[in-house]
Coordinates of C-alpha atoms and ligand atoms in Angstrom, one line a residue:
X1 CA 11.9 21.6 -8.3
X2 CA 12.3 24.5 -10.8
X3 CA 10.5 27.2 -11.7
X4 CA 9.9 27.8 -15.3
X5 CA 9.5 30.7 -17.0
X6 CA 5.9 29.7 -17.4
X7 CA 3.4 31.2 -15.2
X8 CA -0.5 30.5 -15.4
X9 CA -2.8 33.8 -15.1
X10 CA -5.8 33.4 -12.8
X11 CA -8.8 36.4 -13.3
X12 CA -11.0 36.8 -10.4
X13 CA -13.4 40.0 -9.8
X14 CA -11.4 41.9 -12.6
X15 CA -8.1 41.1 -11.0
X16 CA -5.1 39.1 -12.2
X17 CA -3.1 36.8 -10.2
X18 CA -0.2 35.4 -11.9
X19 CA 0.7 31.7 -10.5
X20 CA 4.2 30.7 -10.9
X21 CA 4.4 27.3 -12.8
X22 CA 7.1 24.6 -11.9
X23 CA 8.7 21.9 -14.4
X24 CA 8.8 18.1 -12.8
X25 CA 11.5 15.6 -13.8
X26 CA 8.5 14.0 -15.5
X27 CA 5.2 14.3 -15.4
X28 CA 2.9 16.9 -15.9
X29 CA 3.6 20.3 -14.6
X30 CA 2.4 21.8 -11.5
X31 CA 0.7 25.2 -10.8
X32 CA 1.7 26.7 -7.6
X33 CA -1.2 28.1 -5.5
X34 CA 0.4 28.2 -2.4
X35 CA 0.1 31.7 -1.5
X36 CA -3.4 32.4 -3.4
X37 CA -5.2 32.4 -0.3
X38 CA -3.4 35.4 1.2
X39 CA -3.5 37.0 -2.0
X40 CA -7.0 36.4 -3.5
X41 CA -8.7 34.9 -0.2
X42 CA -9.9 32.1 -2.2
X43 CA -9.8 28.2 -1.6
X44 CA -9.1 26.0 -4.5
X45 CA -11.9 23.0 -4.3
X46 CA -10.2 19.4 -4.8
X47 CA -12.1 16.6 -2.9
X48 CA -10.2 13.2 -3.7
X49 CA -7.1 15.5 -4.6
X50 CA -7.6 14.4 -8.5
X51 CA -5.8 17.3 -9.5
X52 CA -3.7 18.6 -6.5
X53 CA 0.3 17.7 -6.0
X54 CA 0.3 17.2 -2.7
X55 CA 4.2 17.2 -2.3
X56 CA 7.7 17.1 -3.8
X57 CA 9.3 13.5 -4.2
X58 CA 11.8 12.1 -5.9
X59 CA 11.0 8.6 -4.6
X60 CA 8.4 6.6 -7.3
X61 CA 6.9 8.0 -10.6
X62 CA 3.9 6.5 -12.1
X63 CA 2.6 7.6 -15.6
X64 CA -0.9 5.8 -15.7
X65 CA -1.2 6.3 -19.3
X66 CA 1.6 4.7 -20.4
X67 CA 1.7 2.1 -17.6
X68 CA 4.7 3.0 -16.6
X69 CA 5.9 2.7 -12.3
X70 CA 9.7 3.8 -11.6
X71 CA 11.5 3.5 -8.0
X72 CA 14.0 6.2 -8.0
X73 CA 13.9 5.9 -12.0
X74 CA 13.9 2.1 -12.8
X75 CA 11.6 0.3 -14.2
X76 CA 9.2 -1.8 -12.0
X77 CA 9.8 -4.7 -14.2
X78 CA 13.4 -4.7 -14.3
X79 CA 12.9 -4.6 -10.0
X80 CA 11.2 -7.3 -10.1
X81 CA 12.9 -9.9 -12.4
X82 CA 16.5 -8.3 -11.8
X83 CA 16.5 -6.9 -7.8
X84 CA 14.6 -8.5 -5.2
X85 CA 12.6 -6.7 -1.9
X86 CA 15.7 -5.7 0.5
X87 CA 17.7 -4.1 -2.6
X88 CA 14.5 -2.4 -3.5
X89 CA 14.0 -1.5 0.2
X90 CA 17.2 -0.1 0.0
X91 CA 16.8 1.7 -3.5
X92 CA 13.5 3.3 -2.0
X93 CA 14.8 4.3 1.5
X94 CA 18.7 6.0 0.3
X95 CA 18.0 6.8 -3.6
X96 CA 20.8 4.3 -5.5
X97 CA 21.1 0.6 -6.2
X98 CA 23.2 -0.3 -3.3
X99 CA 27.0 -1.7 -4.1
X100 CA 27.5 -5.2 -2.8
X101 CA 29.0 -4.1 0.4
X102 CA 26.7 -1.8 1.6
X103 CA 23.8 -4.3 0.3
X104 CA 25.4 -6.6 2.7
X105 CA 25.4 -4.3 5.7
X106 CA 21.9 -3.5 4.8
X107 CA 20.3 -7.1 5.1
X108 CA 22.9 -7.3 8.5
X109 CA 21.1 -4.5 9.9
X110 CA 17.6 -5.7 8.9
X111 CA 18.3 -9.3 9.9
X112 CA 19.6 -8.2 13.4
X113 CA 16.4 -6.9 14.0
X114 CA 14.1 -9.4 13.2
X115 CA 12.8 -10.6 16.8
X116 CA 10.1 -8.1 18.6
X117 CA 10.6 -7.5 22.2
X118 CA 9.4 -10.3 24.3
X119 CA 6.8 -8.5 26.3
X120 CA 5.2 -7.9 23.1
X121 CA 3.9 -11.5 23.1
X122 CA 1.8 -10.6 26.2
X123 CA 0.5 -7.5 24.8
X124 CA -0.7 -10.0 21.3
X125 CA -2.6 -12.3 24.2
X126 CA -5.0 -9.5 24.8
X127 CA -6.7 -9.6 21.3
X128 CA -9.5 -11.7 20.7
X129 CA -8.6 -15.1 18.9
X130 CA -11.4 -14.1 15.9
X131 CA -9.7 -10.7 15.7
X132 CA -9.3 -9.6 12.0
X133 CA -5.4 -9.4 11.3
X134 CA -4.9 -6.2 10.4
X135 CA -6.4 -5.3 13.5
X136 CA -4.2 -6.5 15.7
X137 CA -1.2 -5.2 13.0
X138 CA -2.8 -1.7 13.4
X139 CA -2.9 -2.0 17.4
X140 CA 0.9 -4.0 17.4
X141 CA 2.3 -1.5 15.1
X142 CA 0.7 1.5 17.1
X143 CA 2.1 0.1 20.1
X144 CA 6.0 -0.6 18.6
X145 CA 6.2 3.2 20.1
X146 CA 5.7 1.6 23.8
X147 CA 8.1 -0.6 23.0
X148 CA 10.8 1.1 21.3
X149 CA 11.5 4.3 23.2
X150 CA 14.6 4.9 21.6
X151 CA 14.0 5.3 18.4
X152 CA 10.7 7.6 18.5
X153 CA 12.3 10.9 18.2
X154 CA 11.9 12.7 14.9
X155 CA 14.3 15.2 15.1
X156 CA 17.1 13.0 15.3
X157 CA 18.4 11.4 12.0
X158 CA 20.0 8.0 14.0
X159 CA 16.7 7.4 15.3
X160 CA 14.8 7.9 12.7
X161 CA 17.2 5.4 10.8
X162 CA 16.6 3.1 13.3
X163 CA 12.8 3.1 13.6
X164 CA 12.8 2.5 9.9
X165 CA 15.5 -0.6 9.8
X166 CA 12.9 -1.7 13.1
X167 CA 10.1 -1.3 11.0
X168 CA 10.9 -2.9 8.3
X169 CA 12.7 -6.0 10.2
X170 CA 9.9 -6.6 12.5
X171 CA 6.5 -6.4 10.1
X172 CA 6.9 -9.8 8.8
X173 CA 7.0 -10.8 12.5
X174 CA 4.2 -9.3 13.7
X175 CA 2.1 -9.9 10.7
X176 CA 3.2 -13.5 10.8
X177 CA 2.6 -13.5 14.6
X178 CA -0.7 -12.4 13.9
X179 CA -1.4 -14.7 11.5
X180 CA -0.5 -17.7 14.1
X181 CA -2.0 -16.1 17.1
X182 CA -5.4 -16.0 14.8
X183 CA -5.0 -20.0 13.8
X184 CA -4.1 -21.1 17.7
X185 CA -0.9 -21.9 16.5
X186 CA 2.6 -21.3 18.4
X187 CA 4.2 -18.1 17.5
X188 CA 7.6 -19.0 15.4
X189 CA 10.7 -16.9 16.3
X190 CA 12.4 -15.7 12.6
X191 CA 15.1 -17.2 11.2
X192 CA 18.2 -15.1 10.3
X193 CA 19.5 -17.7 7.7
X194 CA 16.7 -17.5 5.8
X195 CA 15.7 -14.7 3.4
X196 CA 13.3 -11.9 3.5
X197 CA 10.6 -13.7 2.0
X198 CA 11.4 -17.0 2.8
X199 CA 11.4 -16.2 6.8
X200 CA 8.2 -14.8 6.8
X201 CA 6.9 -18.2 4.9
X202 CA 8.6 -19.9 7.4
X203 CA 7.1 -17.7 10.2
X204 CA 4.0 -18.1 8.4
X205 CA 3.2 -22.1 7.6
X206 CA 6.3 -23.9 10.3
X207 CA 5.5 -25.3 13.2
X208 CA 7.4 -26.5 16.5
X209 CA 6.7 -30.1 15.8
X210 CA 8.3 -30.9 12.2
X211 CA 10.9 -29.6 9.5
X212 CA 9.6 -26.7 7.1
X213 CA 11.7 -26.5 4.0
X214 CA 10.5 -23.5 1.9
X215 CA 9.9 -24.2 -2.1
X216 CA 12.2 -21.3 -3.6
X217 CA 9.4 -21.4 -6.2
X218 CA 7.0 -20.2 -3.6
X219 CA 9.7 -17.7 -1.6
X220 CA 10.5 -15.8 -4.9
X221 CA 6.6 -15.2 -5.5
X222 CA 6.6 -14.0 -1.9
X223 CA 9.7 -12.0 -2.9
X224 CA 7.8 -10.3 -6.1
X225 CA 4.8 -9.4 -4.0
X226 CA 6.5 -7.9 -2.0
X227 CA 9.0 -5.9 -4.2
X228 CA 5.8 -5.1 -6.7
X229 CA 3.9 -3.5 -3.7
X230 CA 6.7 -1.6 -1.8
X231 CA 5.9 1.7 -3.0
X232 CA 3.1 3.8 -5.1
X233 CA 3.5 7.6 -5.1
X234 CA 1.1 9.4 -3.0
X235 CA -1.7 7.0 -2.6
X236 CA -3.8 6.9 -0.2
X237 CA -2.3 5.1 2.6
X238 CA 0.7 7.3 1.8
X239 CA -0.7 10.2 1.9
X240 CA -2.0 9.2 5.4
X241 CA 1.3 8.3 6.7
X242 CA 2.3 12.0 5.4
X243 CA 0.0 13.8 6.9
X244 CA 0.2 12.2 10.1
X245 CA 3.8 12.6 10.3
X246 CA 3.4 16.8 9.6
X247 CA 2.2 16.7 13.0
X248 CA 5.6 15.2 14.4
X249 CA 4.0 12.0 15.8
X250 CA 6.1 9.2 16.0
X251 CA 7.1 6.9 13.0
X252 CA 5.4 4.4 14.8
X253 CA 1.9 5.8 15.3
X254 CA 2.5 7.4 11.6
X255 CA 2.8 3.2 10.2
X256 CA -0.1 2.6 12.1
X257 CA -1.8 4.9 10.2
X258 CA -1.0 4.5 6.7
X259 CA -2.2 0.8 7.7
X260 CA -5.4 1.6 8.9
X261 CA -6.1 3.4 5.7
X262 CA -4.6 0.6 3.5
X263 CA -7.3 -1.8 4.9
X264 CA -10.6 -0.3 3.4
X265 CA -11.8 -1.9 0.0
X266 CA -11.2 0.4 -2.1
X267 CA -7.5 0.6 -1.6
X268 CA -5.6 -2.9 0.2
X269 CA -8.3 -4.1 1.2
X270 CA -9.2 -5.0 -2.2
X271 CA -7.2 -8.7 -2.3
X272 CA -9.3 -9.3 0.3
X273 CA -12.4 -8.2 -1.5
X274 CA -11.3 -10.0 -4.8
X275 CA -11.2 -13.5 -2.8
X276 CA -14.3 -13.2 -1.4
X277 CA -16.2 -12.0 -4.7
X278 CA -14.7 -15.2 -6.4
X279 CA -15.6 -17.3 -3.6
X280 CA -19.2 -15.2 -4.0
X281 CA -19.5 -16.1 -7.8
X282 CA -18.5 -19.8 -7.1
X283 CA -18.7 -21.2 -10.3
X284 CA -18.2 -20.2 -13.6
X285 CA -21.3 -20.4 -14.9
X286 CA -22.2 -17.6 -13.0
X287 CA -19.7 -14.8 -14.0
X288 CA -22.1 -13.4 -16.8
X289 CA -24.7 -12.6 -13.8
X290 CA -21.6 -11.1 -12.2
X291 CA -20.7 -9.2 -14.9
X292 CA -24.4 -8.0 -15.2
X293 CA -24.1 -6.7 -12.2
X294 CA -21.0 -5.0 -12.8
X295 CA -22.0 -2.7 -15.2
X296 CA -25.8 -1.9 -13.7
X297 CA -25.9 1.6 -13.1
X298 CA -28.5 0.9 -10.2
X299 CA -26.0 -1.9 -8.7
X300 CA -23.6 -0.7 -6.6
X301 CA -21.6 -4.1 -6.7
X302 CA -17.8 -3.4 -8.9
X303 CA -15.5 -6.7 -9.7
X304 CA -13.2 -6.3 -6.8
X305 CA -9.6 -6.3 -8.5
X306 CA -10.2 -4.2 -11.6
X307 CA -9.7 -0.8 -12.6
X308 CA -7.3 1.7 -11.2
X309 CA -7.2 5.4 -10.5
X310 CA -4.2 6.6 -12.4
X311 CA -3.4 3.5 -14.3
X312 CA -5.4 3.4 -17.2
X313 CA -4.2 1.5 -19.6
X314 CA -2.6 -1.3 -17.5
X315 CA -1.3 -1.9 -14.5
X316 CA 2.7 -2.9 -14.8
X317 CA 2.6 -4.8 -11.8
X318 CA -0.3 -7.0 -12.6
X319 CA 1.9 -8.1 -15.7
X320 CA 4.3 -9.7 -13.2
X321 CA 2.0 -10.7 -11.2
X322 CA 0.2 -12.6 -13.6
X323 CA 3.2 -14.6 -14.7
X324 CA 3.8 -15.4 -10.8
X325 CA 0.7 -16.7 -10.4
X326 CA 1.1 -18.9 -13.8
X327 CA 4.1 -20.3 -12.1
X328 CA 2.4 -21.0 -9.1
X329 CA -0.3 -22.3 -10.0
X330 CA 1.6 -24.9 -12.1
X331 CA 3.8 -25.8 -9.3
X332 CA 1.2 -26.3 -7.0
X333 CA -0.9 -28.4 -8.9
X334 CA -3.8 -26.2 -8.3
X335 CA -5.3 -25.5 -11.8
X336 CA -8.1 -27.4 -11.7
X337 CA -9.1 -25.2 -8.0
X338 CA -13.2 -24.1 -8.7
X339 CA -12.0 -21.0 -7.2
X340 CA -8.9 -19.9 -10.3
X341 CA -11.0 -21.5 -13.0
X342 CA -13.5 -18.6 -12.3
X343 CA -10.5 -16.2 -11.5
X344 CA -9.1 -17.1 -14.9
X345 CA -12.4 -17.6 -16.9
X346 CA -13.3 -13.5 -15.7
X347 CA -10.3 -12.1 -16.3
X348 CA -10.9 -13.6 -20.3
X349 CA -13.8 -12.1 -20.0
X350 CA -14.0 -9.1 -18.3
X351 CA -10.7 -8.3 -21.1
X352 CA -13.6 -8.8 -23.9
X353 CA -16.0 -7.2 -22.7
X354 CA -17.0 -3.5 -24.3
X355 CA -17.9 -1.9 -21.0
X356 CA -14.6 -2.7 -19.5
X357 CA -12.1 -1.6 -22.7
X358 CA -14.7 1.5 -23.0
X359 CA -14.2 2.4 -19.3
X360 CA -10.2 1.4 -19.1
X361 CA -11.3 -1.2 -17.0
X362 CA -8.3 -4.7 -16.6
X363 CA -6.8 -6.7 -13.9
X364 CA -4.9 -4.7 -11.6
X365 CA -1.9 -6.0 -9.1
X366 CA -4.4 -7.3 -6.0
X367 CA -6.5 -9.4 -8.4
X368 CA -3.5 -11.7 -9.0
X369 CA -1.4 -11.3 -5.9
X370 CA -4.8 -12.5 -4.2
X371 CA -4.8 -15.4 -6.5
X372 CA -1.2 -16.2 -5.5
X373 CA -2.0 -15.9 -1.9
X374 CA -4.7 -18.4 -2.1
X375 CA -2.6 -21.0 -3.7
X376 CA -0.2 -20.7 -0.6
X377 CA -2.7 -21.2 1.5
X378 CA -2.8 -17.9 2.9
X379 CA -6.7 -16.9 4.2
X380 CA -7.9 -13.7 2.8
X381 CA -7.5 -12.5 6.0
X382 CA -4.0 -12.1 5.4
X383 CA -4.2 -10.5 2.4
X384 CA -4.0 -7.3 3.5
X385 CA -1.8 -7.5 6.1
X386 CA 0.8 -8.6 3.5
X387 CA 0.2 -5.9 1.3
X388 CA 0.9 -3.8 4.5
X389 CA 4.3 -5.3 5.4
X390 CA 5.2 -4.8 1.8
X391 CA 4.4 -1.4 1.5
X392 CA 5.9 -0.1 5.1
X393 CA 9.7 0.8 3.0
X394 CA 7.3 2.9 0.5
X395 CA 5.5 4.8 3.8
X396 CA 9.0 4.3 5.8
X397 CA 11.1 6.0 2.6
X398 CA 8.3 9.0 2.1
X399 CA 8.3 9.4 5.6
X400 CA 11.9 10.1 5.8
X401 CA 11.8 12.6 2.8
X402 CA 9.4 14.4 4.2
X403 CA 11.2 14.8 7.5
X404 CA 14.2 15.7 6.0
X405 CA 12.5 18.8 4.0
X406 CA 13.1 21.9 5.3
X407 CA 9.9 23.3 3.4
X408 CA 7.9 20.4 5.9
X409 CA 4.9 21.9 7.6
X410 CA 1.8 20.3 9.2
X411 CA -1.1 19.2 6.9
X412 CA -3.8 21.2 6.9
X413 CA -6.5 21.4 4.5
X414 CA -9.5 24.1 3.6
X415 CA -13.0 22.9 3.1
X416 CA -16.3 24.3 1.1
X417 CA -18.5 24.8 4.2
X418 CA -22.1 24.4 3.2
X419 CA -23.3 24.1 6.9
X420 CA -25.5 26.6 8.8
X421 CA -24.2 30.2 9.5
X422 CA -24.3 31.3 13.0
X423 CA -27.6 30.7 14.8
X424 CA -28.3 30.7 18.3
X425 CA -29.0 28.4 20.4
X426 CA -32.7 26.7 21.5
X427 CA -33.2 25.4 25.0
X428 CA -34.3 21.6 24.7
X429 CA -38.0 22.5 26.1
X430 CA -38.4 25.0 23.0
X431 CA -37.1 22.0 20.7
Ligands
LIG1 N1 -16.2 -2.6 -11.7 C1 -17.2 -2.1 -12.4 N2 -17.2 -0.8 -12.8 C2 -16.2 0.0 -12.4 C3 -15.1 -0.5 -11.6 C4 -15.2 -1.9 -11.3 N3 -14.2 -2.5 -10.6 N4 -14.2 0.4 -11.4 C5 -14.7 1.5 -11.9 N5 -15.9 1.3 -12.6 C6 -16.7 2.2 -13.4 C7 -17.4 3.2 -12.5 O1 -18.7 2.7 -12.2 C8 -17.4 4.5 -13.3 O2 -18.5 4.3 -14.2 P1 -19.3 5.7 -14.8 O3 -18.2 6.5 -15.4 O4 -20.3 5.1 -15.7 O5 -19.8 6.3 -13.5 C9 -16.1 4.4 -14.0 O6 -15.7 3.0 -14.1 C10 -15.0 5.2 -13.4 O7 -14.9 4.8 -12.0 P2 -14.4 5.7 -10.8 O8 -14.9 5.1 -9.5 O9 -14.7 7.1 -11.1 O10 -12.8 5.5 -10.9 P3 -11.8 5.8 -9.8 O11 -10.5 6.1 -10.5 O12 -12.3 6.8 -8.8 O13 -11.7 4.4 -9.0 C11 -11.0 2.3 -8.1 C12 -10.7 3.5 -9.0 C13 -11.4 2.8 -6.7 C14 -9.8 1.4 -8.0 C15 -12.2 1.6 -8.8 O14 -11.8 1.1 -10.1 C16 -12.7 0.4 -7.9 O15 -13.5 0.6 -7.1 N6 -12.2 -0.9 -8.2 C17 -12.5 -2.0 -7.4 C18 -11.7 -2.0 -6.1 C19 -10.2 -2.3 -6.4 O16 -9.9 -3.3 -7.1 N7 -9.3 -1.5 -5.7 C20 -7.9 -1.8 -5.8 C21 -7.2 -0.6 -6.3 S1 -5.5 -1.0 -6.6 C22 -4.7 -0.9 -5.1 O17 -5.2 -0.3 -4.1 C23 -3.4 -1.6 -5.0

């Protein structure tokens, strides 16, 4: 981070406060307010943090105008036809493409730690069959720190190496387990021979009582999923796992959290969301009454799956994504599926529609990766829980940065109090 020679002047009750300005890599640049509390004993006002840099990181850039998502520099579309998830896991979590030999020791370290502790199958038979996935991923994944003692404390740069090679190993597993513990279904232990992707298929759909071969069609879908949701700046989720981790809780709790965040609607949750509208619409004669919707002021239904906050012009990864699901769909036989035709049919057009170009409004990546999930013959269930295992190297990768920063301090935001002053208080006879 430098400082330019650029400063921005700030005039409040006749005084001046000059505000030093610093130069990103790219990107806009960033006013520094840090100390204009203690010197003009104001707040600045931000809810949503539209406008506030929340951090340094040299991790992922995103220039929503342009479309444009870069891990460490390169281009998400290059990632994902040219790399595939562990080399971008690896990219994200140490800074450079990896040279053969180290990727190898990489994927022997993540491989090696594929299985979760035994006892953790007891700990899965006290949920509720009906429980939602990502509830039991948020209770597992909270409870990894019961499990893994060794690796919980933060301070110590082995450990936290460890807790992120643990997490990144074992979140196909335990979504995956939670997946089969939902169906009734035997958990299946991974297999090291298989890739990323293609173990956690196999985890996924195999069972005990006949072969499983997985279509390579099918595991490299899986593969881009995952590689196309592994990291997004300081998005929500992320911003969660940050601000847990200022406190110094563990890197397991800190997961837990960013998952719990990823899971509302407006953020993972919204493959889930997608699924379920589709389903909702049913047919495609029925999309223009769905579009109607869509833009009534009065309505507060939105097409789950479009628009974006910072992309908006398009959405990089929804480019892939849509040639994935092409693929799959194709492969699968599935085309003539009630449920795409309507997927398909309002994508055509939501794209024509004047409301939608006017407001920056297209496809964005959960509108096809849901699509793609379907055809699997994932539930929406598991929607989210797969965007979650996906995106733990982005949270693992910031949460190490972080860490590591010397400038690190605990989170802690101002507000705009508009509650009561000071008034006493009335015994409950006199109420
Ligand atoms: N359908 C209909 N109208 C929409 C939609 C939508 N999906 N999204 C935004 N709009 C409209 C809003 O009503 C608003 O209209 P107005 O200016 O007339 O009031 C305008 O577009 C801007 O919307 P905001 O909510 O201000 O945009 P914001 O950037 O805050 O929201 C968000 C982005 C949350 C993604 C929003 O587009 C949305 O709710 N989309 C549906 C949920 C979704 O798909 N989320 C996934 C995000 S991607 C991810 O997490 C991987």
């Amino acid at each position: 981070m430098t400082e330019t020679q650029k400063s921005a002047t700030l005039t409040l009750n006749g005084e001046n406060y000059e505000l030093p300005i610093f130069s990103p890599t790219a990107g806009p640049d960033v006013v520094d307010i840090r100390k204009l509390y203690a010197q003009a004993g104001v707040f600045t006002y931000d809810p949503g943090f539209t406008s506030t840099a929340s951090c340094d990181s040299t991790i992922t850039y995103i220039d929503g105008d342009k479309g444009e998502l870069l891990h460490r520099g390169y281009p998400i579309d290059q990632l994902a036809s040219k790399s595939h998830y562990l080399e971008v896991c690896y990219l994200l979590l140490y800074g450079e493409l990896p040279t053969a030999a180290q990727l190898e020791d990489f994927e022997t370290r993540v491989t090696r730690h594929t299985m979760v502790h035994e006892q953790m199958h007891n700990f899965f038979r006290g949920f509720r069959r009906d429980a939602h996935p990502m509830a039991t991923l948020v209770g597992v994944v909270g409870a990894m720190s019961a499990f893994y003692h060794d690796s919980l404390d933060v301070t110590d740069p082995w450990q936290r190496e460890v807790a992120a090679v643990r997490l990144i190993a074992k979140l196909p597993t335990i979504a995956a387990m939670a997946y089969k513990y939902s169906i009734g279904q035997p958990f299946v232990y991974p297999r090291n021979d298989l890739d990323y992707a293609a173990n956690f298929l196999h985890m996924c759909f195999s069972v005990p009582a006949e072969e499983y071969h997985v279509n390579p069609i099918l595991s490299r879908a899986m593969d881009r999923i995952l590689t196309l949701h592994a990291d997004h700046e300081q998005n929500a989720s992320t911003s969660t796992v940050r601000l847990a981790s200022s406190s110094g809780a563990n890197p397991f709790a800190c997961i837990a959290a960013g998952i719990a965040c990823l899971w509302g609607p407006a953020h993972g949750g919204a493959n889930q969301a997608c699924l379920e509208m589709l389903k909702e619409i049913g047919t495609v004669d029925r999309i223009p009454e769905y579009i109607a919707r869509a833009k009534d002021k009065n309505d507060p239904f939105r097409l789950m799956g479009f628009g974006h906050r910072v992309y908006k012009n398009t959405d990089p990864r929804a480019k892939v994504l849509k040639q994935s699901a092409d693929e799959v769909l194709e492969l699968l036989g599935v085309d003539d599926n009630p449920l795409l035709q309507v997927a398909k049919e309002l994508e055509r057009t939501a794209l024509h529609d004047e409301y939608f170009i006017q407001k920056k409004l297209f496809p964005n990546v959960d509108f096809y990766s849901g699509i793609i999930l379907e055809a699997m013959g994932f539930p929406t269930s598991m929607f989210t829980p797969i965007f979650a295992l996906s995106r733990t190297v982005g949270w693992i990768s910031q949460w190490k940065e972080m860490i590591a920063d010397p400038q690190n301090k605990i989170g802690r935001p101002r507000q705009l109090y508009l509650g009561e002053t000071m008034r006493d208080y009335v015994d409950i006879e006199q109420r």
